[in-house]
Coordinates of C-alpha atoms in Angstrom, one line a residue:
Chain A
M765 CA -39.9 -23.2 111.6
K766 CA -40.4 -20.1 111.3
R767 CA -38.1 -19.4 108.0
K768 CA -40.3 -22.3 106.6
C769 CA -43.4 -20.6 107.3
I770 CA -42.2 -17.0 105.8
F771 CA -41.1 -19.4 102.5
I772 CA -44.7 -20.9 102.4
T773 CA -46.3 -17.3 102.9
M774 CA -44.1 -15.4 99.9
M775 CA -44.2 -18.7 97.8
P776 CA -47.3 -17.7 95.9
L777 CA -47.0 -13.9 95.6
Y778 CA -43.4 -14.9 94.4
L779 CA -45.3 -17.0 91.8
I780 CA -47.6 -14.6 90.7
F781 CA -45.1 -11.9 90.0
L782 CA -42.9 -14.4 88.1
S783 CA -46.0 -15.0 86.0
L784 CA -47.1 -11.4 85.6
L785 CA -43.2 -10.4 84.6
L786 CA -43.0 -13.7 82.0
T787 CA -46.7 -13.1 80.6
G788 CA -45.3 -9.0 80.1
T789 CA -42.6 -10.3 78.5
A790 CA -44.2 -12.2 75.8
A791 CA -46.5 -9.4 74.9
A792 CA -43.4 -7.3 74.4
D793 CA -41.9 -9.8 72.6
S794 CA -44.9 -10.5 70.5
H795 CA -45.4 -6.8 69.3
S796 CA -41.9 -6.2 68.1
G797 CA -41.1 -4.8 65.0
F798 CA -44.1 -2.8 65.1
I799 CA -43.6 1.4 64.0
G800 CA -46.6 2.8 64.2
A801 CA -48.8 4.3 61.5
E802 CA -46.9 7.8 61.7
T803 CA -43.9 6.6 60.4
C804 CA -46.0 4.9 57.5
Q805 CA -47.6 7.9 56.8
E806 CA -44.8 9.5 56.3
C807 CA -44.0 7.8 53.2
H808 CA -46.9 6.6 52.0
E809 CA -48.9 10.1 52.4
E810 CA -51.4 8.9 49.5
Q811 CA -52.3 5.5 50.7
Y812 CA -52.9 6.7 54.5
A813 CA -55.1 9.4 53.6
S814 CA -57.4 6.6 51.5
Y815 CA -56.8 4.8 54.7
A816 CA -58.0 7.5 57.2
K817 CA -61.3 7.7 54.8
S818 CA -62.3 4.2 54.6
I819 CA -64.3 1.8 57.5
H820 CA -60.9 0.3 57.9
S821 CA -59.8 3.6 60.2
R822 CA -62.7 3.8 62.5
K823 CA -61.8 3.0 65.9
A824 CA -65.2 1.8 66.8
I825 CA -65.1 -1.2 64.9
K826 CA -62.8 -4.4 65.7
G827 CA -60.5 -3.5 62.7
P828 CA -57.4 -2.4 62.0
A829 CA -57.7 1.1 63.7
S830 CA -58.1 -0.7 67.0
Q831 CA -55.4 -3.1 66.3
D832 CA -51.9 -1.7 64.5
A833 CA -53.5 0.5 61.9
C834 CA -51.4 -0.2 58.4
E835 CA -49.6 -3.3 60.0
A836 CA -52.2 -5.2 61.4
C837 CA -52.7 -6.0 57.3
H838 CA -49.2 -5.2 56.2
G839 CA -47.5 -6.7 58.9
P840 CA -44.8 -5.0 61.5
G841 CA -42.8 -2.3 59.7
A842 CA -39.8 -1.8 61.5
M843 CA -37.2 -4.0 59.1
H844 CA -39.1 -2.3 56.2
V845 CA -38.1 1.4 57.5
E846 CA -34.7 -0.1 58.6
K847 CA -34.2 -0.9 55.5
G848 CA -35.3 2.3 53.6
G849 CA -38.2 0.8 52.5
G850 CA -39.0 -0.3 48.8
R851 CA -41.6 -2.3 47.4
D852 CA -42.1 -6.1 49.0
V853 CA -38.9 -5.3 51.2
D854 CA -39.9 -7.0 54.3
I855 CA -43.5 -6.0 54.2
F856 CA -46.3 -7.4 53.3
S857 CA -47.9 -5.9 50.1
F858 CA -51.2 -7.0 48.7
D859 CA -50.3 -5.5 44.7
S860 CA -47.4 -7.7 44.9
D861 CA -46.2 -11.1 43.6
A862 CA -47.8 -12.8 47.1
S863 CA -50.2 -15.5 46.6
A864 CA -54.3 -14.9 46.7
S865 CA -54.3 -17.4 49.8
D866 CA -51.8 -15.4 51.3
K867 CA -53.5 -11.8 50.3
S868 CA -56.9 -13.6 51.5
S869 CA -55.6 -14.9 54.8
K870 CA -54.6 -11.3 55.9
C871 CA -58.4 -10.4 55.6
L872 CA -59.8 -13.2 56.7
E873 CA -58.2 -12.8 59.7
C874 CA -60.7 -10.4 60.9
H875 CA -63.5 -11.3 58.3
Q876 CA -63.7 -14.9 58.9
K877 CA -65.3 -14.2 62.0
T878 CA -68.7 -13.2 60.2
H879 CA -70.9 -16.3 58.8
D880 CA -70.3 -15.0 55.3
F881 CA -67.2 -16.2 55.2
D882 CA -67.6 -19.7 56.9
V883 CA -67.4 -21.4 53.6
W884 CA -64.9 -19.3 51.9
D885 CA -62.2 -22.2 51.4
M886 CA -64.6 -24.2 49.5
G887 CA -66.2 -21.5 47.6
K888 CA -64.9 -21.4 43.7
H889 CA -63.1 -18.0 44.0
A890 CA -60.7 -19.4 46.9
R891 CA -60.2 -22.3 44.7
N892 CA -59.6 -20.4 41.7
E893 CA -57.2 -17.8 43.1
V894 CA -59.0 -14.8 43.5
S895 CA -58.1 -12.8 46.7
C896 CA -60.4 -10.2 48.3
D897 CA -58.1 -7.3 46.8
D898 CA -59.2 -8.6 43.2
C899 CA -62.7 -7.5 44.3
H900 CA -62.0 -5.2 47.0
D901 CA -59.9 -1.8 47.4
M902 CA -59.0 -1.8 51.0
H903 CA -58.1 1.7 51.2
N904 CA -61.0 3.2 49.7
N905 CA -63.4 2.1 52.0
A906 CA -62.8 -1.5 51.3
S907 CA -65.4 -0.8 48.6
Q908 CA -65.7 -3.2 45.3
K909 CA -63.3 -2.1 42.6
P910 CA -65.7 -1.2 40.8
S911 CA -69.0 -1.9 41.7
Q912 CA -71.5 -4.7 41.0
P913 CA -71.7 -5.9 37.9
E914 CA -68.6 -4.6 36.6
V915 CA -66.2 -6.2 39.1
C916 CA -67.5 -9.5 38.4
F917 CA -67.8 -9.2 34.8
D918 CA -63.9 -8.6 34.4
C919 CA -63.9 -12.5 35.0
H920 CA -66.9 -13.6 33.9
R921 CA -67.2 -12.2 30.5
G922 CA -69.6 -14.7 29.3
V923 CA -72.4 -13.2 31.7
R924 CA -71.9 -9.5 30.9
F925 CA -72.5 -11.0 27.2
D926 CA -75.9 -13.0 28.7
V927 CA -77.4 -10.0 30.5
S928 CA -77.0 -7.5 27.7
K929 CA -79.5 -9.8 25.5
R930 CA -83.3 -9.2 25.2
S931 CA -84.5 -11.2 27.8
H932 CA -82.4 -10.9 30.8
H933 CA -82.8 -10.6 34.6
P934 CA -82.3 -6.8 35.1
I935 CA -79.1 -6.7 36.7
L936 CA -77.4 -3.8 34.4
E937 CA -81.1 -1.9 35.0
G938 CA -79.9 -2.1 38.8
K939 CA -83.0 -4.1 40.3
V940 CA -81.2 -7.2 40.8
S941 CA -77.0 -8.0 41.4
C942 CA -75.0 -10.7 40.9
S943 CA -74.8 -11.4 44.7
S944 CA -79.1 -11.4 44.6
C945 CA -78.1 -14.9 43.8
H946 CA -74.6 -15.9 43.9
S947 CA -72.6 -15.7 47.3
P948 CA -69.3 -14.5 46.3
H949 CA -67.8 -15.2 49.7
G950 CA -68.2 -19.0 49.4
S951 CA -70.7 -21.3 48.7
I952 CA -71.0 -25.4 48.6
S953 CA -73.6 -25.2 45.9
R954 CA -73.1 -25.0 42.1
S955 CA -71.9 -21.8 40.6
M956 CA -71.7 -20.4 44.4
V957 CA -75.7 -19.6 44.4
K958 CA -76.7 -18.9 47.5
T959 CA -79.0 -21.6 48.4
D960 CA -78.4 -25.4 47.9
D961 CA -81.6 -26.1 45.8
P962 CA -81.4 -23.2 42.8
Q963 CA -85.5 -23.5 42.7
E964 CA -85.7 -22.1 46.2
L965 CA -83.6 -19.2 44.6
C966 CA -85.6 -18.4 42.0
Y967 CA -89.0 -18.9 44.2
S968 CA -87.5 -15.9 46.2
C969 CA -88.6 -13.7 44.1
H970 CA -91.0 -15.7 41.7
A971 CA -93.2 -16.8 44.6
D972 CA -96.3 -17.2 42.2
K973 CA -94.5 -20.1 40.5
R974 CA -93.7 -21.9 43.5
G975 CA -97.0 -23.9 44.1
P976 CA -97.8 -25.9 45.1
Y977 CA -100.5 -27.0 42.4
I978 CA -102.9 -29.8 41.8
Y979 CA -101.3 -30.3 38.5
E980 CA -97.8 -30.1 38.4
H981 CA -95.5 -29.4 35.6
P982 CA -92.7 -31.7 36.7
P983 CA -89.5 -29.3 35.2
V984 CA -90.7 -26.7 37.0
E985 CA -90.5 -28.6 40.5
E986 CA -87.5 -29.9 39.5
N987 CA -85.5 -27.0 38.1
C988 CA -86.1 -23.9 36.6
M989 CA -83.2 -24.0 34.5
A990 CA -84.7 -26.6 32.1
C991 CA -86.5 -24.1 30.3
H992 CA -84.7 -21.2 31.5
L993 CA -81.6 -19.5 31.5
P994 CA -80.8 -17.4 34.6
H995 CA -78.9 -14.5 33.0
G996 CA -80.4 -13.6 29.7
S997 CA -82.1 -15.3 26.3
R998 CA -82.5 -14.2 22.9
H999 CA -85.7 -15.9 23.5
A1000 CA -88.7 -14.6 25.5
K1001 CA -89.3 -15.2 29.6
L1002 CA -85.3 -16.5 29.4
M1003 CA -86.5 -19.6 27.8
A1004 CA -83.4 -21.4 26.6
Q1005 CA -85.4 -22.3 23.2
K1006 CA -87.7 -21.3 21.4
V1007 CA -91.6 -22.8 22.4
P1008 CA -92.7 -24.9 20.8
N1009 CA -89.1 -26.5 20.2
I1010 CA -88.5 -26.1 24.0
C1011 CA -91.5 -27.9 24.7
Q1012 CA -90.8 -30.4 22.0
D1013 CA -87.6 -31.6 23.8
C1014 CA -89.7 -33.9 26.4
H1015 CA -93.4 -34.0 24.7
H1016 CA -92.6 -35.9 21.8
W1017 CA -94.0 -35.0 18.5
S1018 CA -95.5 -38.4 17.5
R1019 CA -98.4 -37.6 20.0
H1020 CA -99.9 -34.6 20.5
P1021 CA -99.3 -32.2 19.1
A1022 CA -99.0 -34.8 16.2
T1023 CA -97.3 -32.5 13.7
P1024 CA -93.1 -32.0 13.9
Y1025 CA -93.2 -28.3 13.8
D1026 CA -90.1 -28.3 11.7
G1027 CA -89.6 -25.8 8.5
E1028 CA -91.5 -27.8 5.9
S1029 CA -94.6 -27.5 8.9
G1030 CA -93.8 -23.8 10.0
F1031 CA -95.1 -21.1 8.5
T1032 CA -93.9 -21.4 5.2
G1033 CA -93.9 -25.3 4.4
S1034 CA -96.8 -27.0 2.1
G1035 CA -98.5 -27.9 5.4
S1036 CA -98.2 -25.1 7.5
S1037 CA -99.3 -24.9 11.1
N1038 CA -101.1 -22.6 13.1
R1039 CA -99.4 -23.6 16.3
F1040 CA -96.2 -21.2 15.7
F1041 CA -99.0 -18.3 16.3
G1042 CA -98.7 -16.3 19.1
R1043 CA -97.3 -17.8 22.2
S1044 CA -97.4 -21.3 20.7
C1045 CA -98.0 -24.1 22.8
L1046 CA -98.8 -21.7 25.4
N1047 CA -101.4 -20.2 23.4
C1048 CA -103.8 -23.1 25.0
H1049 CA -101.5 -24.2 28.0
G1050 CA -100.5 -21.0 29.5
A1051 CA -101.0 -22.4 33.0
I1052 CA -97.3 -24.0 32.2
H1053 CA -95.9 -24.0 35.8
G1054 CA -98.7 -25.6 37.5
G1055 CA -102.8 -25.5 37.7
N1056 CA -105.2 -25.8 40.1
T1057 CA -108.3 -25.9 38.0
F1058 CA -110.5 -28.9 38.2
E1059 CA -109.1 -31.6 36.0
N1060 CA -106.9 -29.5 34.3
H1061 CA -103.9 -31.7 34.0
A1062 CA -103.3 -30.4 30.6
L1063 CA -102.3 -27.2 32.5
T1064 CA -104.5 -25.4 30.0
R1065 CA -105.7 -21.6 30.8
Chain B
M12 CA 21.2 21.3 59.3
T13 CA 19.5 17.8 59.3
S14 CA 16.5 18.8 61.0
R15 CA 16.0 22.2 58.7
I16 CA 15.8 19.7 55.9
M17 CA 14.0 17.4 57.6
G18 CA 11.3 20.4 58.7
T19 CA 11.2 21.1 54.9
L20 CA 10.7 17.6 53.9
I21 CA 7.8 17.6 56.8
V22 CA 6.1 20.6 55.1
F23 CA 6.4 19.4 51.6
I24 CA 4.8 16.0 52.6
F25 CA 1.8 17.4 54.3
L26 CA 1.3 20.7 52.8
I27 CA 2.3 20.5 49.2
V28 CA 1.6 17.0 48.2
P29 CA -1.9 17.3 49.2
A30 CA -2.1 20.4 47.3
M31 CA -0.7 18.9 44.1
V32 CA -3.5 15.8 44.3
S33 CA -5.8 18.3 45.3
A34 CA -5.4 20.1 42.1
E35 CA -5.3 17.1 39.7
D36 CA -8.3 15.2 41.6
L37 CA -10.7 18.1 41.9
F38 CA -12.8 19.6 39.2
K39 CA -15.2 22.4 40.5
D40 CA -18.6 22.7 38.4
P41 CA -18.4 26.4 36.8
V42 CA -22.4 27.2 37.3
T43 CA -23.3 25.6 40.7
G44 CA -19.8 25.2 42.6
M45 CA -20.4 21.8 43.0
E46 CA -17.2 19.9 43.9
F47 CA -16.1 16.1 42.2
V48 CA -13.7 14.0 42.9
Y49 CA -11.6 12.2 40.2
V50 CA -12.1 8.2 40.6
K51 CA -9.7 6.2 38.6
G52 CA -11.4 3.3 36.9
A53 CA -10.7 0.0 38.5
C54 CA -12.1 -3.5 39.2
F55 CA -13.9 -4.7 42.6
D56 CA -16.4 -7.2 44.2
M57 CA -20.0 -5.6 43.7
G58 CA -22.6 -7.2 45.8
D59 CA -22.6 -8.6 49.4
S60 CA -19.5 -9.9 50.3
V61 CA -20.5 -10.1 54.1
G62 CA -23.5 -12.0 54.1
E63 CA -26.0 -10.0 56.0
G64 CA -27.6 -8.7 52.9
D65 CA -30.6 -8.8 50.7
P66 CA -31.0 -11.6 48.3
N67 CA -30.9 -9.2 45.5
E68 CA -27.4 -8.1 46.8
R69 CA -26.1 -11.2 45.3
P70 CA -24.3 -13.0 43.2
V71 CA -21.2 -10.7 44.3
H72 CA -19.5 -10.6 41.1
E73 CA -16.4 -8.6 39.5
V74 CA -17.1 -5.4 37.8
C75 CA -14.4 -2.9 35.8
L76 CA -15.4 0.9 35.8
S77 CA -13.7 3.3 33.4
D78 CA -12.4 6.7 35.1
F79 CA -15.3 9.1 36.6
Y80 CA -15.7 11.7 38.8
V81 CA -18.0 11.7 41.6
G82 CA -19.6 14.5 43.6
K83 CA -17.7 15.3 46.8
F84 CA -21.0 15.8 48.5
E85 CA -24.8 15.5 48.2
V86 CA -26.2 18.1 45.7
T87 CA -27.6 20.7 48.2
N88 CA -31.0 22.6 48.0
A89 CA -29.0 25.7 47.3
Q90 CA -27.2 23.8 44.2
Y91 CA -30.7 22.4 43.4
K92 CA -32.6 25.7 43.4
N93 CA -30.0 26.8 40.3
F94 CA -32.2 24.7 38.2
R95 CA -35.4 24.9 40.3
S96 CA -35.9 28.1 42.3
M97 CA -39.4 27.1 43.6
H98 CA -38.3 24.0 44.9
N99 CA -39.1 23.1 48.9
S100 CA -37.7 19.9 50.2
G101 CA -39.8 20.6 52.9
K102 CA -40.2 19.9 56.9
Q103 CA -39.8 16.8 59.0
G104 CA -41.5 17.1 62.3
G105 CA -40.9 20.9 62.9
I106 CA -37.2 20.8 61.7
N107 CA -36.9 22.5 57.9
L108 CA -34.8 20.5 55.5
D109 CA -34.8 23.3 52.9
N110 CA -31.8 25.1 54.2
D111 CA -29.3 26.2 51.7
N112 CA -26.5 23.6 52.7
L113 CA -28.8 20.5 53.4
P114 CA -29.0 17.8 50.7
V115 CA -32.1 18.5 48.4
V116 CA -35.0 15.9 49.2
N117 CA -38.5 15.4 47.9
V118 CA -37.0 14.8 44.9
S119 CA -37.8 12.2 42.3
W120 CA -35.6 10.2 40.2
E121 CA -37.1 12.1 37.0
D122 CA -36.1 15.6 39.2
A123 CA -32.5 14.4 39.7
D124 CA -32.2 12.9 35.8
N125 CA -33.7 16.3 34.8
F126 CA -31.3 18.5 36.7
A127 CA -28.2 16.5 35.4
K128 CA -29.1 17.2 31.9
W129 CA -30.0 21.0 32.6
L130 CA -26.5 21.3 34.5
S131 CA -24.4 19.4 31.4
E132 CA -26.3 21.7 29.1
K133 CA -25.6 24.5 31.0
S134 CA -22.0 23.7 31.8
G135 CA -20.8 22.2 28.8
E136 CA -19.9 18.7 30.9
T137 CA -21.2 15.7 30.6
Y138 CA -23.6 15.2 34.0
R139 CA -25.4 12.1 35.1
L140 CA -26.9 10.1 38.1
P141 CA -24.0 7.5 39.1
S142 CA -24.8 4.0 38.0
E143 CA -25.4 1.3 40.7
A144 CA -21.7 0.2 40.0
E145 CA -19.8 3.4 39.7
W146 CA -21.8 4.3 43.0
E147 CA -20.9 1.3 44.9
Y148 CA -17.0 1.9 44.1
A149 CA -17.0 5.2 44.9
T150 CA -18.7 4.6 48.3
R151 CA -16.6 1.3 48.8
A152 CA -13.5 3.3 48.2
G153 CA -11.3 0.1 48.6
S154 CA -13.4 -1.5 51.3
S155 CA -15.0 -4.9 51.3
Q156 CA -16.7 -4.7 54.3
S157 CA -20.4 -3.8 54.9
R158 CA -19.5 0.2 55.4
F159 CA -16.9 2.1 54.4
W160 CA -15.6 2.3 58.0
G161 CA -16.2 -1.7 58.6
N162 CA -18.1 -3.8 59.9
N163 CA -18.8 -2.2 63.1
P164 CA -22.2 -0.3 63.0
D165 CA -21.7 1.3 66.3
E166 CA -19.0 3.4 64.8
A167 CA -21.4 4.7 62.4
C168 CA -21.8 8.2 64.2
K169 CA -18.5 9.5 63.0
Y170 CA -19.4 8.6 59.8
A171 CA -22.9 8.9 58.8
N172 CA -25.9 10.8 59.8
V173 CA -28.3 7.5 60.8
A174 CA -31.1 6.7 62.8
D175 CA -29.4 7.1 66.3
L176 CA -29.9 7.5 69.7
T177 CA -31.0 11.2 69.4
A178 CA -33.9 9.7 66.7
K179 CA -34.7 7.2 69.0
K180 CA -35.7 9.6 71.8
E181 CA -38.6 10.8 69.2
R182 CA -39.4 7.3 67.7
P183 CA -38.7 4.4 70.1
S184 CA -40.0 2.4 67.7
W185 CA -37.4 2.8 64.8
T186 CA -34.4 0.1 64.7
S187 CA -30.9 2.3 65.6
F188 CA -27.8 2.3 65.5
H189 CA -26.4 2.5 69.3
C190 CA -24.6 5.9 68.9
N191 CA -25.1 9.5 68.9
D192 CA -24.9 11.4 65.7
G193 CA -26.9 14.6 66.8
Y194 CA -29.0 14.9 63.9
L195 CA -32.9 13.9 64.1
A196 CA -33.1 14.3 60.6
A197 CA -30.7 15.6 57.4
A198 CA -27.2 17.1 58.5
T199 CA -25.8 20.0 56.5
V200 CA -23.4 17.8 53.8
G201 CA -20.0 17.0 54.8
S202 CA -21.1 17.3 58.6
F203 CA -19.2 13.8 58.8
L204 CA -15.9 12.0 58.3
P205 CA -15.5 11.1 54.6
N206 CA -14.6 8.0 53.1
D207 CA -10.9 6.9 51.7
F208 CA -11.5 8.6 48.3
G209 CA -12.5 12.1 50.4
L210 CA -16.3 11.4 49.6
Y211 CA -18.8 12.9 52.1
D212 CA -22.2 11.1 53.0
T213 CA -22.1 8.3 50.7
L214 CA -23.7 6.3 53.7
G215 CA -26.5 8.1 55.7
N216 CA -27.8 11.6 55.9
V217 CA -30.1 10.7 52.5
W218 CA -30.1 8.4 50.2
E219 CA -29.3 8.6 46.5
W220 CA -30.9 8.1 43.1
S221 CA -28.9 6.3 40.7
Q222 CA -28.9 5.5 37.1
D223 CA -29.9 1.8 37.0
V224 CA -33.2 0.4 36.8
Y225 CA -34.1 -2.2 39.7
D226 CA -34.0 -5.4 38.4
S227 CA -33.5 -7.8 41.6
E228 CA -31.4 -9.9 39.8
A229 CA -29.4 -7.8 37.5
Y230 CA -26.2 -9.0 39.2
S231 CA -27.0 -12.2 37.3
K232 CA -27.9 -10.3 33.8
L233 CA -25.2 -7.5 33.5
P234 CA -21.8 -7.5 32.0
K235 CA -18.8 -6.9 33.4
Q236 CA -17.6 -3.8 31.9
D237 CA -18.9 -0.5 33.0
P238 CA -22.3 -2.1 34.0
V239 CA -25.9 -0.2 33.9
Y240 CA -29.2 -2.1 34.0
A241 CA -31.7 -0.5 31.6
G242 CA -33.8 -3.2 30.7
Q243 CA -37.8 -3.5 31.6
G244 CA -38.8 -2.4 35.1
E245 CA -40.8 -0.3 37.0
Y246 CA -38.5 0.8 39.7
R247 CA -34.9 2.8 39.6
V248 CA -32.5 2.1 42.1
M249 CA -31.6 4.5 45.3
R250 CA -28.4 3.5 47.7
G251 CA -26.7 4.6 50.6
G252 CA -29.2 4.6 53.0
G253 CA -30.5 8.5 55.2
W254 CA -31.0 9.5 58.2
S255 CA -33.8 7.9 59.1
N256 CA -32.6 4.3 58.8
G257 CA -30.9 1.6 60.7
P258 CA -28.0 -0.6 60.4
L259 CA -29.7 -2.9 57.8
G260 CA -30.0 -0.1 55.7
I261 CA -26.9 1.6 56.2
R262 CA -24.5 -0.7 53.8
N263 CA -22.4 -0.4 50.7
S264 CA -24.3 -2.8 48.9
H265 CA -27.9 -2.7 50.3
R266 CA -29.8 -1.5 47.0
V267 CA -33.9 -0.9 47.1
G268 CA -35.9 -0.2 44.0
L269 CA -38.6 2.6 44.5
S270 CA -40.7 4.4 41.6
P271 CA -38.8 7.1 39.7
N272 CA -41.8 9.5 40.2
F273 CA -41.4 9.0 44.1
G274 CA -39.7 11.7 46.3
H275 CA -39.8 11.5 50.0
H276 CA -38.1 13.5 52.9
S277 CA -34.8 11.6 53.1
L278 CA -34.0 10.7 49.2
G279 CA -31.7 13.5 47.5
F280 CA -28.9 12.8 44.9
R281 CA -25.5 13.2 44.0
L282 CA -24.0 13.7 40.4
V283 CA -20.8 11.9 38.6
K284 CA -19.0 13.8 35.6
T285 CA -17.7 11.8 32.5
A286 CA -13.9 11.6 32.4
K287 CA -12.5 13.2 29.4

C-alpha cells in the first residue's frame, strides 16, 4: 500500500521531469547546425560589416540579430564551414540560382507578420518571379537599390519613358513616388494600385474632382483614366488625347459641336473652326469634371 | 661472415637506397629553397569514388597525367616574402599566422599565380599552380579512399591539421574530427605524417589554390589526358581543406569554387614544376 502511494506521488514528478528532458532535447536538435555570426565574419568580413550597420543587426527589433544573425536568413552554417565554404555550398545564398519564391520566403518568415504583406502571394511581383532582393539590399539597411523610382524603372521601362513626357506626374521631381499609388508588396487590384477603385486613389490627392456635383460628367465618376494617363502624356493635363479629339470619342460630331474637327475644318482647311483655339471644348465647358451651377447641365463655366 | 654480409645489406637497404631515390626524385628551387617531389605520370580514377562527396565530385572518371614535380610542402611565409616582402598573413584569434615556417595565407588566386610566374622568371624553371587532377593524384598517392590515410576520419590528427578537439574547445559549434592534433590554427609545414609520395599537409593545414576554373560539371567536360578546366567561370578551385574544417571538407576529392581575388586565413597554395 505504502509502495503504491509513493508511486502515485512520484509519477507526476517523473512525468514532468521526462517532458522537460524531451523538450530540452528537441530544442537542442532544432538548433543544431548553427555556428554563430562570429565564424561567418571570419571569411565574409565585408558582408558582415554592412550587416552590422543595417537595421537587421539591431537587437531591439525582432529580426536576425535577436535570432541567429546571418543564419536567420542564410540557414544553419555548420556544414558550410565544415566543407570550407564556397558559393552555395550547403548555405542559402540570395544571389544564387535560388528561385524568387525561395528567396522571398526567407524574408517573409519575419515580414509576413506585417499587414503590408497580407496579399504578397497574389501580387503581380510574386507571380512574376520578382523577389525581395531584386529591389532591396539586405546588407545595406534593407534599403532599395537604388531608391525609387529607379529601382522600379529597372523593369518598368515604359513608365520611365512616360514620366519623362512634357505632362507627367511629378515622379522625377520627387513630389510623388511609385509607391504613392502602387503597392509593390502585393495588391489584388489591377496594376497593384493601392485601392480597389482607382478613382479613390486619384481623389486622395485631387480631392476637388471628387464632387459631389449636381451635374456630373459620367466618366469622371466612372474612371479618371477614360481621359487621363496616370504616368505621363504628350498632351496637357495628362490627357490621353488632345482636346477636342478626346471629347469627340464620346460626343458625336453630328450633334453639337456640329463640325467634325478634322484637317479640313481645322486651322488650315477651307472652313476653319475657331473651336481649335485656346482650350478648345474647354473654352466653354470649363467645369468638365462636374458642375454645381443651377441648370448648368452642359458643364459650362 | 654471414652476419657481416647481412649487416652490410641492411645498411645498403635503409641508408643508401633512400639516398639514391632522394637524389633522383627531389628538386630544390635555388631561389627559395622550396623542395619538389618528382611524380611519375600515370592514370587514376578522379572524383568521389567512396560516395560521400558532393555532386560536383562526380562522375568518377579516369584521368592520365604526364610527369611533374610537386611541392613537398605548402609555400611558407618566408618563401612568399621573397616575392612580396610586405605580405602579412595576419592573425587568427590572437594566434600569429605570419611566422616564417607557417604556410602563407590570405593570398588570392591571383597572388599565388603571380608568385609562380615571378619564381619561374627568377629561377628559369616553369612553376605554376597544380591542376585539379595533378593535385588530386599527388594527394591520393595511390589511395582510392576518402583520405590518403584511409576512410577513417579519426586517424586524421596523425596526418593533418584539421578542426579537432583542440579547436572544439574554442569553437564548440564547429563540426570537428574526434581526435586531437594540438593546433588551434595553422601548423608549421611538415608537422604531420606525409602521404606515400612524401608530400606533407596535402589534406588539412591550409586550403590550396589550383589552376582550374571552377565548374560544378567540369568532370563531364574534360579530356582524359592532362585535364585543366579553363572555360568560362567566376571562380577558381581550392582543394585539400584547412585547420578549420571537419571531415566533409578534408577529403581527397572535395572541391570548392572561390573568387580568385579572395583570400582568407586558411587558404594558401603549393606549386608544381613541369618535368623536363
